[in-house]
Amino acid sequence: MHLQGTMVINERGRLVIGGCEVVQLARDFGTPLYIFDEDCIRENCRRFYQAFNAGSGRAEVIYAGKAFLTTAMCRIIASEGLGLDVVSGGELYTALAAGFPVDRIYFHGNNKSYAELCQALAAGVGRFMVDNFAELELLSRLSVERGQVAKVILRVTPGIEAHTHEYIRTGQIDSKFGFTLPNGQALAAARRADELPGIEFKGLHCHIGSQIFELEPYSEAATVMMELAAAVKEATGLVTAELDLGGGFGIYYSAGDEPRPVSAWAAAILTRVEAEARRLNLPQPRVLVEPGRAIVGPAGSTAYTVGSIKEIPGVRKYVAVDGGMADNIRPALYGAKYEAILANKANLPPAERVAITGKCCESGDMLIWEAELPRIESGDILLISCTGAYGYTMASNYNRLGRPAAVLVRDGVADLIIKREDYSDLIRNDVLPARLVRTC
Ligand code: LLP
């Protein structure tokens, strides 16, 4: 396994994150446990902030909260000067509860409800990332009713195919997201935004997909979107002051993943936008990017306790841990590959090849099909790295497993940032109708 962020192996052969022994964290907080390395999160924020020169006001880095969002995470993101992309009333509520600067909140979503739009207008979010005509009309009506003007960025489907899993590909024409560019809908949306009261057009947005390693789709997106900006200007006179090229920057999960340095993404995007602005004789837009995974993915890991071990001679050795698809659905959903280490035997060489499985009642509940690990025993603490993004946020209570706790570690101190769900949490929303009360 690649050691990420502040991970080191100490003289006792134990894995340490943020100055805390993982074995000790498991003892203190129980397992499964999400462990977030604060220095690593901050370092990733700074890499983006600096590479895009966000302090200059010519670019902004917006953290995509869907990757991992809690009130503590909001505080970290806010203190690093990033904006925040929220996609639901729940994410917005979290950000507001954390006191996130409201003008730096970008409200996404392909089906924002009436209630969510009202909530966002009342809060005064910085930008509405409008996804479709119905939303545009409704937002206009609601803004006018409230005597407000909503600052709007139009989400566009540019017709760019990125090489990534089809479930997380979003730039292609056949997509549920955004106004389609090639068939003229995006331009029509800009015209409508221009006509409607209560709407101030600020710019254009696209997000081509996630876990992308190539630079070319981003520069291509920049060209296509700048050409749209030129068409919008010609048709309406509207200036695209902000161009948001989304997130999706690929990270390391397992051998074979070769992420680019952030500076390479930044250079590819910024140079292309500048060049296109010159070519098309447009003012330079402020460039926005929305990394989620690249900020928090490598900074999070999950510690499990090894339980039952089943060896089928000549076939496979199944090592079961006390979590699984309920706390990390990505292997089952996308075939995502991860790496693991035994936190209590971190300095021992690999001795066997095993399959790491979860405790859910499904054969598909596999975390890693092939892991090379030292001789493994029940009671060992197994840590899977790079689970920080879309692990907790996609977790479920399948099989009535409580969602794990999360701790934030830094300089030898571990702070709880999400409590473990206990059995009472699991039945908290259950309602027993009166007619069933007397049945047993
Ligand atoms: N901006 C927009 C508009 C998005 O839809 C997304 C991700 C992002 C930014 C952030 O993308 P990132 O930098 O985190 O790749 N559950 C999937 C990922 C779904 C991503 C959805 N949108 C997974 O676990 O891989």
CSV table of C-alpha atoms and ligand atoms in Angstrom, one decimal:
chain,number,residue,atom,x,y,z
A,1,MET,CA,0.0,0.0,0.0
A,2,HIS,CA,1.2,3.5,-0.7
A,3,LEU,CA,1.5,5.6,2.5
A,4,GLN,CA,-0.6,8.7,2.0
A,5,GLY,CA,-0.4,12.1,3.7
A,6,THR,CA,1.2,11.9,7.1
A,7,MET,CA,1.1,8.1,7.3
A,8,VAL,CA,4.3,6.6,8.7
A,9,ILE,CA,5.3,3.2,10.2
A,10,ASN,CA,6.7,3.6,13.7
A,11,GLU,CA,9.5,1.6,15.4
A,12,ARG,CA,6.9,-0.8,16.8
A,13,GLY,CA,5.8,-1.7,13.3
A,14,ARG,CA,2.5,0.1,13.7
A,15,LEU,CA,0.9,2.4,11.2
A,16,VAL,CA,0.6,6.0,12.4
A,17,ILE,CA,-1.7,8.7,10.8
A,18,GLY,CA,-1.6,12.3,12.0
A,19,GLY,CA,0.7,11.2,14.8
A,20,CYS,CA,-1.8,8.7,16.1
A,21,GLU,CA,-1.3,4.9,16.1
A,22,VAL,CA,-4.2,3.3,14.1
A,23,VAL,CA,-4.3,0.4,16.6
A,24,GLN,CA,-4.9,2.9,19.4
A,25,LEU,CA,-7.5,4.7,17.5
A,26,ALA,CA,-9.3,1.4,16.9
A,27,ARG,CA,-9.2,0.7,20.6
A,28,ASP,CA,-10.4,4.2,21.6
A,29,PHE,CA,-13.1,4.7,19.0
A,30,GLY,CA,-14.0,1.2,17.8
A,31,THR,CA,-14.1,-0.1,14.3
A,32,PRO,CA,-15.0,0.3,11.5
A,33,LEU,CA,-13.6,3.8,11.8
A,34,TYR,CA,-13.1,6.5,9.2
A,35,ILE,CA,-9.8,8.3,9.9
A,36,PHE,CA,-9.2,11.7,8.3
A,37,ASP,CA,-5.8,13.2,8.1
A,38,GLU,CA,-6.3,16.9,8.6
A,39,ASP,CA,-2.8,18.0,7.4
A,40,CYS,CA,-3.4,16.0,4.2
A,41,ILE,CA,-6.8,17.6,3.6
A,42,ARG,CA,-5.3,21.0,4.1
A,43,GLU,CA,-2.3,20.3,1.9
A,44,ASN,CA,-4.6,19.2,-0.9
A,45,CYS,CA,-6.6,22.4,-0.5
A,46,ARG,CA,-3.5,24.5,-0.7
A,47,ARG,CA,-2.2,22.7,-3.7
A,48,PHE,CA,-5.3,23.5,-5.6
A,49,TYR,CA,-5.5,27.1,-4.2
A,50,GLN,CA,-1.9,27.8,-5.2
A,51,ALA,CA,-1.9,26.0,-8.6
A,52,PHE,CA,-5.0,27.9,-9.7
A,53,ASN,CA,-3.8,31.1,-8.1
A,54,ALA,CA,-7.1,31.4,-6.3
A,55,GLY,CA,-5.9,34.3,-4.1
A,56,SER,CA,-5.6,36.5,-7.2
A,57,GLY,CA,-9.4,36.6,-7.6
A,58,ARG,CA,-8.9,35.2,-11.2
A,59,ALA,CA,-9.8,31.7,-10.2
A,60,GLU,CA,-11.7,30.0,-7.4
A,61,VAL,CA,-11.4,26.5,-6.0
A,62,ILE,CA,-14.8,25.1,-4.9
A,63,TYR,CA,-14.8,21.9,-2.8
A,64,ALA,CA,-17.5,19.4,-4.0
A,65,GLY,CA,-19.1,18.6,-0.7
A,66,LYS,CA,-20.7,15.3,-2.0
A,67,ALA,CA,-17.3,13.7,-1.5
A,68,PHE,CA,-17.4,14.2,2.3
A,69,LEU,CA,-19.2,16.8,4.2
A,70,THR,CA,-19.6,17.4,7.9
A,71,THR,CA,-19.6,20.6,9.9
A,72,ALA,CA,-15.9,20.0,10.8
A,73,MET,CA,-15.1,19.5,7.1
A,74,CYS,CA,-16.9,22.8,6.3
A,75,ARG,CA,-14.7,24.6,8.8
A,76,ILE,CA,-11.5,23.2,7.3
A,77,ILE,CA,-12.6,24.1,3.7
A,78,ALA,CA,-13.7,27.6,4.8
A,79,SER,CA,-10.4,28.3,6.6
A,80,GLU,CA,-8.4,27.2,3.5
A,81,GLY,CA,-10.2,29.9,1.4
A,82,LEU,CA,-12.1,27.4,-0.8
A,83,GLY,CA,-15.7,27.7,-2.0
A,84,LEU,CA,-18.3,24.9,-1.4
A,85,ASP,CA,-20.4,23.1,-3.9
A,86,VAL,CA,-23.6,21.7,-2.3
A,87,VAL,CA,-26.2,19.6,-4.1
A,88,SER,CA,-29.1,19.4,-1.7
A,89,GLY,CA,-31.0,21.1,1.0
A,90,GLY,CA,-29.2,18.7,3.4
A,91,GLU,CA,-25.7,19.7,2.3
A,92,LEU,CA,-26.7,23.4,2.3
A,93,TYR,CA,-28.1,23.0,5.8
A,94,THR,CA,-24.8,21.4,6.9
A,95,ALA,CA,-22.8,24.3,5.5
A,96,LEU,CA,-25.0,26.9,7.1
A,97,ALA,CA,-24.9,25.1,10.4
A,98,ALA,CA,-21.1,25.2,10.2
A,99,GLY,CA,-21.2,29.0,9.4
A,100,PHE,CA,-19.7,28.5,6.0
A,101,PRO,CA,-19.5,31.9,4.2
A,102,VAL,CA,-22.7,31.9,2.3
A,103,ASP,CA,-21.4,33.9,-0.7
A,104,ARG,CA,-18.9,31.1,-1.4
A,105,ILE,CA,-21.6,28.4,-1.6
A,106,TYR,CA,-22.5,27.1,-5.1
A,107,PHE,CA,-25.8,25.4,-5.3
A,108,HIS,CA,-25.9,22.4,-7.7
A,109,GLY,CA,-28.5,19.7,-8.4
A,110,ASN,CA,-30.5,18.5,-11.4
A,111,ASN,CA,-33.8,18.4,-9.5
A,112,LYS,CA,-33.7,21.1,-6.9
A,113,SER,CA,-37.1,21.2,-5.2
A,114,TYR,CA,-39.2,24.3,-4.5
A,115,ALA,CA,-38.3,24.0,-0.9
A,116,GLU,CA,-34.6,23.8,-1.6
A,117,LEU,CA,-34.7,26.8,-3.9
A,118,CYS,CA,-36.5,28.8,-1.2
A,119,GLN,CA,-34.0,27.7,1.4
A,120,ALA,CA,-31.1,28.7,-0.8
A,121,LEU,CA,-32.7,32.1,-1.6
A,122,ALA,CA,-33.4,32.7,2.0
A,123,ALA,CA,-29.8,31.9,2.9
A,124,GLY,CA,-28.5,34.0,0.0
A,125,VAL,CA,-26.2,31.5,-1.6
A,126,GLY,CA,-23.5,32.8,-3.9
A,127,ARG,CA,-24.5,31.0,-7.1
A,128,PHE,CA,-27.3,28.9,-8.4
A,129,MET,CA,-25.9,26.3,-10.8
A,130,VAL,CA,-29.1,26.0,-12.9
A,131,ASP,CA,-29.5,22.7,-14.6
A,132,ASN,CA,-32.7,22.9,-16.6
A,133,PHE,CA,-35.5,25.2,-18.0
A,134,ALA,CA,-38.0,24.4,-15.3
A,135,GLU,CA,-35.6,25.3,-12.6
A,136,LEU,CA,-34.7,28.6,-14.4
A,137,GLU,CA,-38.4,29.6,-14.6
A,138,LEU,CA,-39.1,28.6,-11.0
A,139,LEU,CA,-36.0,30.4,-9.7
A,140,SER,CA,-37.0,33.6,-11.6
A,141,ARG,CA,-40.5,33.5,-10.1
A,142,LEU,CA,-39.2,32.9,-6.6
A,143,SER,CA,-36.5,35.6,-6.8
A,144,VAL,CA,-39.0,38.1,-8.1
A,145,GLU,CA,-41.5,37.2,-5.3
A,146,ARG,CA,-38.8,37.8,-2.7
A,147,GLY,CA,-37.4,41.0,-4.4
A,148,GLN,CA,-34.1,39.2,-4.9
A,149,VAL,CA,-31.8,38.6,-7.9
A,150,ALA,CA,-30.3,35.1,-8.2
A,151,LYS,CA,-26.8,34.9,-9.6
A,152,VAL,CA,-26.9,32.1,-12.0
A,153,ILE,CA,-24.4,29.8,-13.7
A,154,LEU,CA,-25.8,27.5,-16.4
A,155,ARG,CA,-24.8,23.9,-16.3
A,156,VAL,CA,-24.1,22.6,-19.7
A,157,THR,CA,-23.5,19.1,-21.1
A,158,PRO,CA,-20.7,19.8,-23.6
A,159,GLY,CA,-20.7,16.4,-25.4
A,160,ILE,CA,-17.3,15.3,-24.2
A,161,GLU,CA,-16.7,11.7,-23.3
A,162,ALA,CA,-14.1,11.1,-20.7
A,163,HIS,CA,-12.6,7.7,-20.1
A,164,THR,CA,-14.0,6.7,-16.7
A,165,HIS,CA,-16.7,4.4,-15.4
A,166,GLU,CA,-20.0,5.0,-17.1
A,167,TYR,CA,-21.9,5.7,-13.9
A,168,ILE,CA,-19.6,8.6,-13.1
A,169,ARG,CA,-19.4,10.0,-16.6
A,170,THR,CA,-21.4,13.1,-17.1
A,171,GLY,CA,-20.1,15.1,-20.1
A,172,GLN,CA,-21.7,13.0,-22.8
A,173,ILE,CA,-24.9,14.2,-24.6
A,174,ASP,CA,-27.0,11.3,-23.3
A,175,SER,CA,-26.9,12.6,-19.7
A,176,LYS,CA,-29.5,13.7,-17.2
A,177,PHE,CA,-27.4,16.7,-16.3
A,178,GLY,CA,-27.5,20.2,-17.7
A,179,PHE,CA,-28.5,22.0,-20.9
A,180,THR,CA,-27.3,20.1,-23.9
A,181,LEU,CA,-24.8,22.1,-25.9
A,182,PRO,CA,-24.6,20.5,-29.4
A,183,ASN,CA,-28.4,20.7,-30.0
A,184,GLY,CA,-28.7,24.4,-29.1
A,185,GLN,CA,-30.4,24.0,-25.7
A,186,ALA,CA,-27.5,25.6,-23.9
A,187,LEU,CA,-27.7,28.8,-26.0
A,188,ALA,CA,-31.5,28.8,-25.7
A,189,ALA,CA,-31.0,28.7,-21.9
A,190,ALA,CA,-28.7,31.7,-22.0
A,191,ARG,CA,-31.4,33.6,-24.0
A,192,ARG,CA,-34.0,32.7,-21.5
A,193,ALA,CA,-31.8,33.7,-18.6
A,194,ASP,CA,-31.3,37.0,-20.2
A,195,GLU,CA,-35.1,37.6,-20.6
A,196,LEU,CA,-36.2,36.4,-17.2
A,197,PRO,CA,-36.5,38.9,-14.3
A,198,GLY,CA,-34.8,38.0,-11.0
A,199,ILE,CA,-32.0,36.2,-12.8
A,200,GLU,CA,-28.4,37.6,-13.3
A,201,PHE,CA,-26.3,35.5,-15.7
A,202,LYS,CA,-22.8,35.0,-14.3
A,203,GLY,CA,-21.4,32.2,-16.5
A,204,LEU,CA,-21.3,28.7,-17.6
A,205,HIS,CA,-20.5,25.3,-16.0
A,206,CYS,CA,-19.6,21.8,-17.1
A,207,HIS,CA,-18.4,18.7,-15.3
A,208,ILE,CA,-17.2,16.0,-17.6
A,209,GLY,CA,-17.0,13.1,-15.1
A,210,SER,CA,-15.0,11.8,-12.2
A,211,GLN,CA,-11.7,10.0,-11.6
A,212,ILE,CA,-10.2,11.3,-14.9
A,213,PHE,CA,-6.5,11.1,-15.4
A,214,GLU,CA,-6.1,12.7,-18.9
A,215,LEU,CA,-5.6,16.4,-19.3
A,216,GLU,CA,-7.0,16.6,-22.8
A,217,PRO,CA,-10.7,16.3,-21.9
A,218,TYR,CA,-10.3,19.4,-19.7
A,219,SER,CA,-8.6,21.5,-22.3
A,220,GLU,CA,-11.2,20.3,-24.8
A,221,ALA,CA,-14.0,21.3,-22.4
A,222,ALA,CA,-12.4,24.7,-22.0
A,223,THR,CA,-12.4,25.2,-25.8
A,224,VAL,CA,-16.0,24.0,-26.3
A,225,MET,CA,-17.2,26.1,-23.4
A,226,MET,CA,-15.4,29.3,-24.5
A,227,GLU,CA,-16.9,28.8,-28.0
A,228,LEU,CA,-20.3,28.6,-26.3
A,229,ALA,CA,-19.4,31.8,-24.3
A,230,ALA,CA,-18.7,33.5,-27.7
A,231,ALA,CA,-22.0,32.3,-29.1
A,232,VAL,CA,-23.9,33.5,-26.0
A,233,LYS,CA,-22.3,36.9,-26.3
A,234,GLU,CA,-23.1,37.2,-29.9
A,235,ALA,CA,-26.8,36.1,-29.4
A,236,THR,CA,-27.5,38.0,-26.2
A,237,GLY,CA,-24.7,40.3,-25.4
A,238,LEU,CA,-24.2,38.4,-22.1
A,239,VAL,CA,-20.7,38.1,-20.9
A,240,THR,CA,-19.5,34.9,-19.3
A,241,ALA,CA,-17.7,36.3,-16.4
A,242,GLU,CA,-17.2,32.9,-14.7
A,243,LEU,CA,-16.3,29.6,-16.4
A,244,ASP,CA,-16.6,26.5,-14.1
A,245,LEU,CA,-15.0,23.4,-15.5
A,246,GLY,CA,-16.1,21.1,-12.7
A,247,GLY,CA,-14.2,18.5,-10.8
A,248,GLY,CA,-13.2,14.9,-11.5
A,249,PHE,CA,-9.4,15.0,-11.0
A,250,GLY,CA,-8.2,11.5,-10.7
A,251,ILE,CA,-6.5,10.2,-7.5
A,252,TYR,CA,-4.4,7.2,-6.5
A,253,TYR,CA,-6.4,4.3,-5.2
A,254,SER,CA,-4.3,1.3,-6.2
A,255,ALA,CA,-1.4,0.3,-8.4
A,256,GLY,CA,-1.7,1.6,-11.9
A,257,ASP,CA,-3.4,4.9,-10.9
A,258,GLU,CA,-1.1,7.7,-11.8
A,259,PRO,CA,-2.6,11.1,-10.9
A,260,ARG,CA,-1.2,14.2,-12.3
A,261,PRO,CA,0.2,16.9,-10.1
A,262,VAL,CA,-2.4,19.6,-9.5
A,263,SER,CA,-0.1,22.1,-11.3
A,264,ALA,CA,-0.6,20.1,-14.5
A,265,TRP,CA,-4.4,20.3,-14.3
A,266,ALA,CA,-4.1,24.0,-13.6
A,267,ALA,CA,-1.7,24.7,-16.4
A,268,ALA,CA,-3.8,22.8,-18.9
A,269,ILE,CA,-7.0,24.5,-17.9
A,270,LEU,CA,-5.8,28.1,-17.4
A,271,THR,CA,-3.6,28.2,-20.5
A,272,ARG,CA,-6.4,26.9,-22.7
A,273,VAL,CA,-9.0,29.3,-21.3
A,274,GLU,CA,-6.6,32.3,-21.8
A,275,ALA,CA,-5.7,31.2,-25.3
A,276,GLU,CA,-9.4,30.8,-26.2
A,277,ALA,CA,-10.3,34.2,-24.7
A,278,ARG,CA,-7.7,35.8,-26.9
A,279,ARG,CA,-8.7,33.8,-30.0
A,280,LEU,CA,-12.4,34.6,-29.6
A,281,ASN,CA,-11.8,38.1,-28.4
A,282,LEU,CA,-13.6,37.6,-25.1
A,283,PRO,CA,-12.7,39.0,-21.7
A,284,GLN,CA,-10.9,36.4,-19.5
A,285,PRO,CA,-13.5,34.7,-17.4
A,286,ARG,CA,-12.8,33.8,-13.7
A,287,VAL,CA,-12.0,30.1,-13.8
A,288,LEU,CA,-13.7,27.9,-11.3
A,289,VAL,CA,-12.9,24.2,-10.5
A,290,GLU,CA,-14.7,21.8,-8.2
A,291,PRO,CA,-12.5,19.1,-6.9
A,292,GLY,CA,-14.0,16.7,-4.3
A,293,ARG,CA,-12.2,13.4,-4.4
A,294,ALA,CA,-8.8,15.0,-5.0
A,295,ILE,CA,-9.2,17.0,-1.8
A,296,VAL,CA,-10.4,14.4,0.6
A,297,GLY,CA,-10.0,11.0,-1.0
A,298,PRO,CA,-6.4,10.2,-0.2
A,299,ALA,CA,-6.8,11.9,3.2
A,300,GLY,CA,-9.3,9.4,4.5
A,301,SER,CA,-8.9,5.7,5.3
A,302,THR,CA,-11.0,3.1,7.0
A,303,ALA,CA,-9.8,0.9,9.9
A,304,TYR,CA,-11.5,-2.5,10.4
A,305,THR,CA,-11.1,-5.4,12.8
A,306,VAL,CA,-10.5,-8.8,11.1
A,307,GLY,CA,-13.0,-11.4,12.1
A,308,SER,CA,-13.7,-14.7,10.5
A,309,ILE,CA,-11.2,-16.2,8.0
A,310,LYS,CA,-12.4,-18.9,5.6
A,311,GLU,CA,-9.8,-20.7,3.4
A,312,ILE,CA,-11.0,-22.7,0.4
A,313,PRO,CA,-7.8,-24.6,-0.5
A,314,GLY,CA,-6.8,-24.0,-4.0
A,315,VAL,CA,-9.5,-21.4,-4.5
A,316,ARG,CA,-9.3,-18.4,-2.2
A,317,LYS,CA,-8.9,-17.2,1.4
A,318,TYR,CA,-11.7,-14.9,2.5
A,319,VAL,CA,-10.8,-12.6,5.3
A,320,ALA,CA,-14.0,-10.9,6.7
A,321,VAL,CA,-13.9,-7.5,8.4
A,322,ASP,CA,-16.5,-5.8,10.6
A,323,GLY,CA,-17.7,-3.4,7.9
A,324,GLY,CA,-18.1,-3.7,4.1
A,325,MET,CA,-20.4,-2.4,1.4
A,326,ALA,CA,-22.4,-0.5,4.0
A,327,ASP,CA,-19.4,1.8,4.7
A,328,ASN,CA,-17.8,1.6,1.2
A,329,ILE,CA,-20.1,0.8,-1.7
A,330,ARG,CA,-17.5,1.8,-4.3
A,331,PRO,CA,-16.0,-1.7,-5.0
A,332,ALA,CA,-19.5,-3.2,-5.4
A,333,LEU,CA,-20.9,-0.3,-7.4
A,334,TYR,CA,-18.0,0.7,-9.7
A,335,GLY,CA,-15.6,-2.2,-9.3
A,336,ALA,CA,-13.3,0.2,-7.6
A,337,LYS,CA,-10.0,-1.2,-6.4
A,338,TYR,CA,-8.3,-0.4,-3.1
A,339,GLU,CA,-5.2,-1.3,-1.1
A,340,ALA,CA,-4.8,-2.4,2.4
A,341,ILE,CA,-2.3,-2.7,5.2
A,342,LEU,CA,-2.3,-4.5,8.6
A,343,ALA,CA,-2.0,-1.5,10.9
A,344,ASN,CA,-0.5,-3.7,13.7
A,345,LYS,CA,1.9,-5.5,11.4
A,346,ALA,CA,2.8,-2.6,9.1
A,347,ASN,CA,6.5,-3.5,8.8
A,348,LEU,CA,6.1,-7.2,7.9
A,349,PRO,CA,6.5,-8.3,4.3
A,350,PRO,CA,3.6,-9.8,2.4
A,351,ALA,CA,3.1,-13.5,3.1
A,352,GLU,CA,-0.2,-14.4,1.5
A,353,ARG,CA,-2.8,-13.3,-1.0
A,354,VAL,CA,-6.3,-12.9,0.5
A,355,ALA,CA,-9.7,-11.5,-0.4
A,356,ILE,CA,-11.1,-8.9,2.0
A,357,THR,CA,-14.8,-9.2,2.3
A,358,GLY,CA,-17.4,-7.4,4.4
A,359,LYS,CA,-20.1,-8.7,6.8
A,360,CYS,CA,-23.1,-7.9,4.6
A,361,CYS,CA,-25.4,-10.6,3.3
A,362,GLU,CA,-24.3,-10.4,-0.3
A,363,SER,CA,-21.6,-12.2,-2.2
A,364,GLY,CA,-20.9,-8.9,-3.9
A,365,ASP,CA,-19.8,-7.4,-0.6
A,366,MET,CA,-16.1,-7.6,-1.4
A,367,LEU,CA,-13.8,-4.7,-0.5
A,368,ILE,CA,-10.6,-6.1,-2.2
A,369,TRP,CA,-10.4,-9.2,-4.3
A,370,GLU,CA,-6.7,-9.6,-4.1
A,371,ALA,CA,-4.6,-8.2,-1.3
A,372,GLU,CA,-1.0,-9.2,-0.5
A,373,LEU,CA,-0.6,-9.0,3.2
A,374,PRO,CA,1.5,-10.5,6.1
A,375,ARG,CA,0.1,-13.6,7.7
A,376,ILE,CA,-3.4,-12.4,8.8
A,377,GLU,CA,-5.2,-13.4,12.0
A,378,SER,CA,-8.5,-12.6,13.5
A,379,GLY,CA,-8.2,-9.5,15.7
A,380,ASP,CA,-5.7,-7.8,13.3
A,381,ILE,CA,-6.5,-4.2,12.4
A,382,LEU,CA,-6.8,-3.8,8.7
A,383,LEU,CA,-6.7,-0.4,7.1
A,384,ILE,CA,-8.0,0.4,3.6
A,385,SER,CA,-6.5,3.6,2.3
A,386,CYS,CA,-8.0,6.4,0.1
A,387,THR,CA,-11.6,5.9,1.3
A,388,GLY,CA,-12.0,9.6,2.2
A,389,ALA,CA,-14.2,10.5,-0.8
A,390,TYR,CA,-17.6,8.9,-1.4
A,391,GLY,CA,-17.2,6.4,1.5
A,392,TYR,CA,-19.0,7.9,4.4
A,393,THR,CA,-21.3,10.0,2.1
A,394,MET,CA,-22.5,6.9,0.3
A,395,ALA,CA,-22.7,4.8,3.4
A,396,SER,CA,-25.9,3.0,4.3
A,397,ASN,CA,-27.5,1.1,7.1
A,398,TYR,CA,-27.8,-2.1,5.0
A,399,ASN,CA,-28.3,-5.1,7.3
A,400,ARG,CA,-29.0,-2.5,10.0
A,401,LEU,CA,-25.3,-1.8,10.5
A,402,GLY,CA,-24.8,1.5,12.2
A,403,ARG,CA,-22.7,4.0,10.2
A,404,PRO,CA,-19.1,4.1,11.6
A,405,ALA,CA,-17.6,7.0,13.5
A,406,ALA,CA,-15.1,9.4,11.9
A,407,VAL,CA,-12.1,11.0,13.6
A,408,LEU,CA,-9.9,13.8,12.5
A,409,VAL,CA,-6.3,13.3,13.4
A,410,ARG,CA,-3.5,15.8,13.6
A,411,ASP,CA,-0.3,16.1,15.6
A,412,GLY,CA,-1.1,13.1,17.7
A,413,VAL,CA,-4.6,14.3,18.6
A,414,ALA,CA,-7.7,12.5,17.4
A,415,ASP,CA,-11.0,14.3,17.5
A,416,LEU,CA,-14.4,12.7,16.9
A,417,ILE,CA,-16.1,14.4,14.0
A,418,ILE,CA,-18.9,12.0,13.4
A,419,LYS,CA,-20.4,9.8,16.1
A,420,ARG,CA,-20.9,6.1,15.6
A,421,GLU,CA,-24.5,5.2,15.1
A,422,ASP,CA,-25.7,2.8,17.8
A,423,TYR,CA,-28.7,0.5,17.9
A,424,SER,CA,-31.0,3.2,19.2
A,425,ASP,CA,-30.1,5.3,16.2
A,426,LEU,CA,-31.2,2.5,13.9
A,427,ILE,CA,-34.7,2.4,15.2
A,428,ARG,CA,-35.0,6.1,15.8
A,429,ASN,CA,-37.2,6.7,12.8
A,430,ASP,CA,-39.2,3.4,13.1
A,431,VAL,CA,-42.8,4.0,13.8
A,432,LEU,CA,-45.0,1.3,15.4
A,433,PRO,CA,-48.6,1.7,14.3
A,434,ALA,CA,-51.0,1.4,17.3
A,435,ARG,CA,-52.7,-1.7,15.7
A,436,LEU,CA,-49.4,-3.5,15.9
A,437,VAL,CA,-48.6,-2.6,19.5
A,438,ARG,CA,-50.8,-5.4,20.9
A,439,THR,CA,-49.7,-8.1,18.5
A,440,CYS,CA,-47.0,-9.7,20.6
B,1,LLP,N1,-18.7,19.0,-9.7
B,1,LLP,C1,-19.8,18.4,-10.1
B,1,LLP,C2,-20.9,19.1,-10.8
B,1,LLP,C3,-20.0,17.0,-9.9
B,1,LLP,O1,-21.1,16.4,-10.3
B,1,LLP,C4,-19.0,16.3,-9.2
B,1,LLP,C5,-19.1,14.9,-8.9
B,1,LLP,C6,-17.9,17.0,-8.7
B,1,LLP,C7,-17.8,18.4,-9.0
B,1,LLP,C8,-16.7,16.4,-8.0
B,1,LLP,O2,-16.1,15.3,-8.6
B,1,LLP,P1,-14.8,14.7,-8.0
B,1,LLP,O3,-13.7,15.7,-8.1
B,1,LLP,O4,-15.1,14.3,-6.6
B,1,LLP,O5,-14.5,13.5,-8.8
B,1,LLP,N2,-19.9,8.5,-6.3
B,1,LLP,C9,-18.9,8.5,-7.3
B,1,LLP,C10,-18.6,9.9,-7.8
B,1,LLP,C11,-19.8,10.7,-8.2
B,1,LLP,C12,-19.4,12.0,-8.6
B,1,LLP,C13,-20.5,12.9,-8.8
B,1,LLP,N3,-20.2,14.3,-9.1
B,1,LLP,C14,-17.6,7.8,-6.8
B,1,LLP,O6,-17.6,7.3,-5.7
B,1,LLP,O7,-16.7,7.7,-7.6
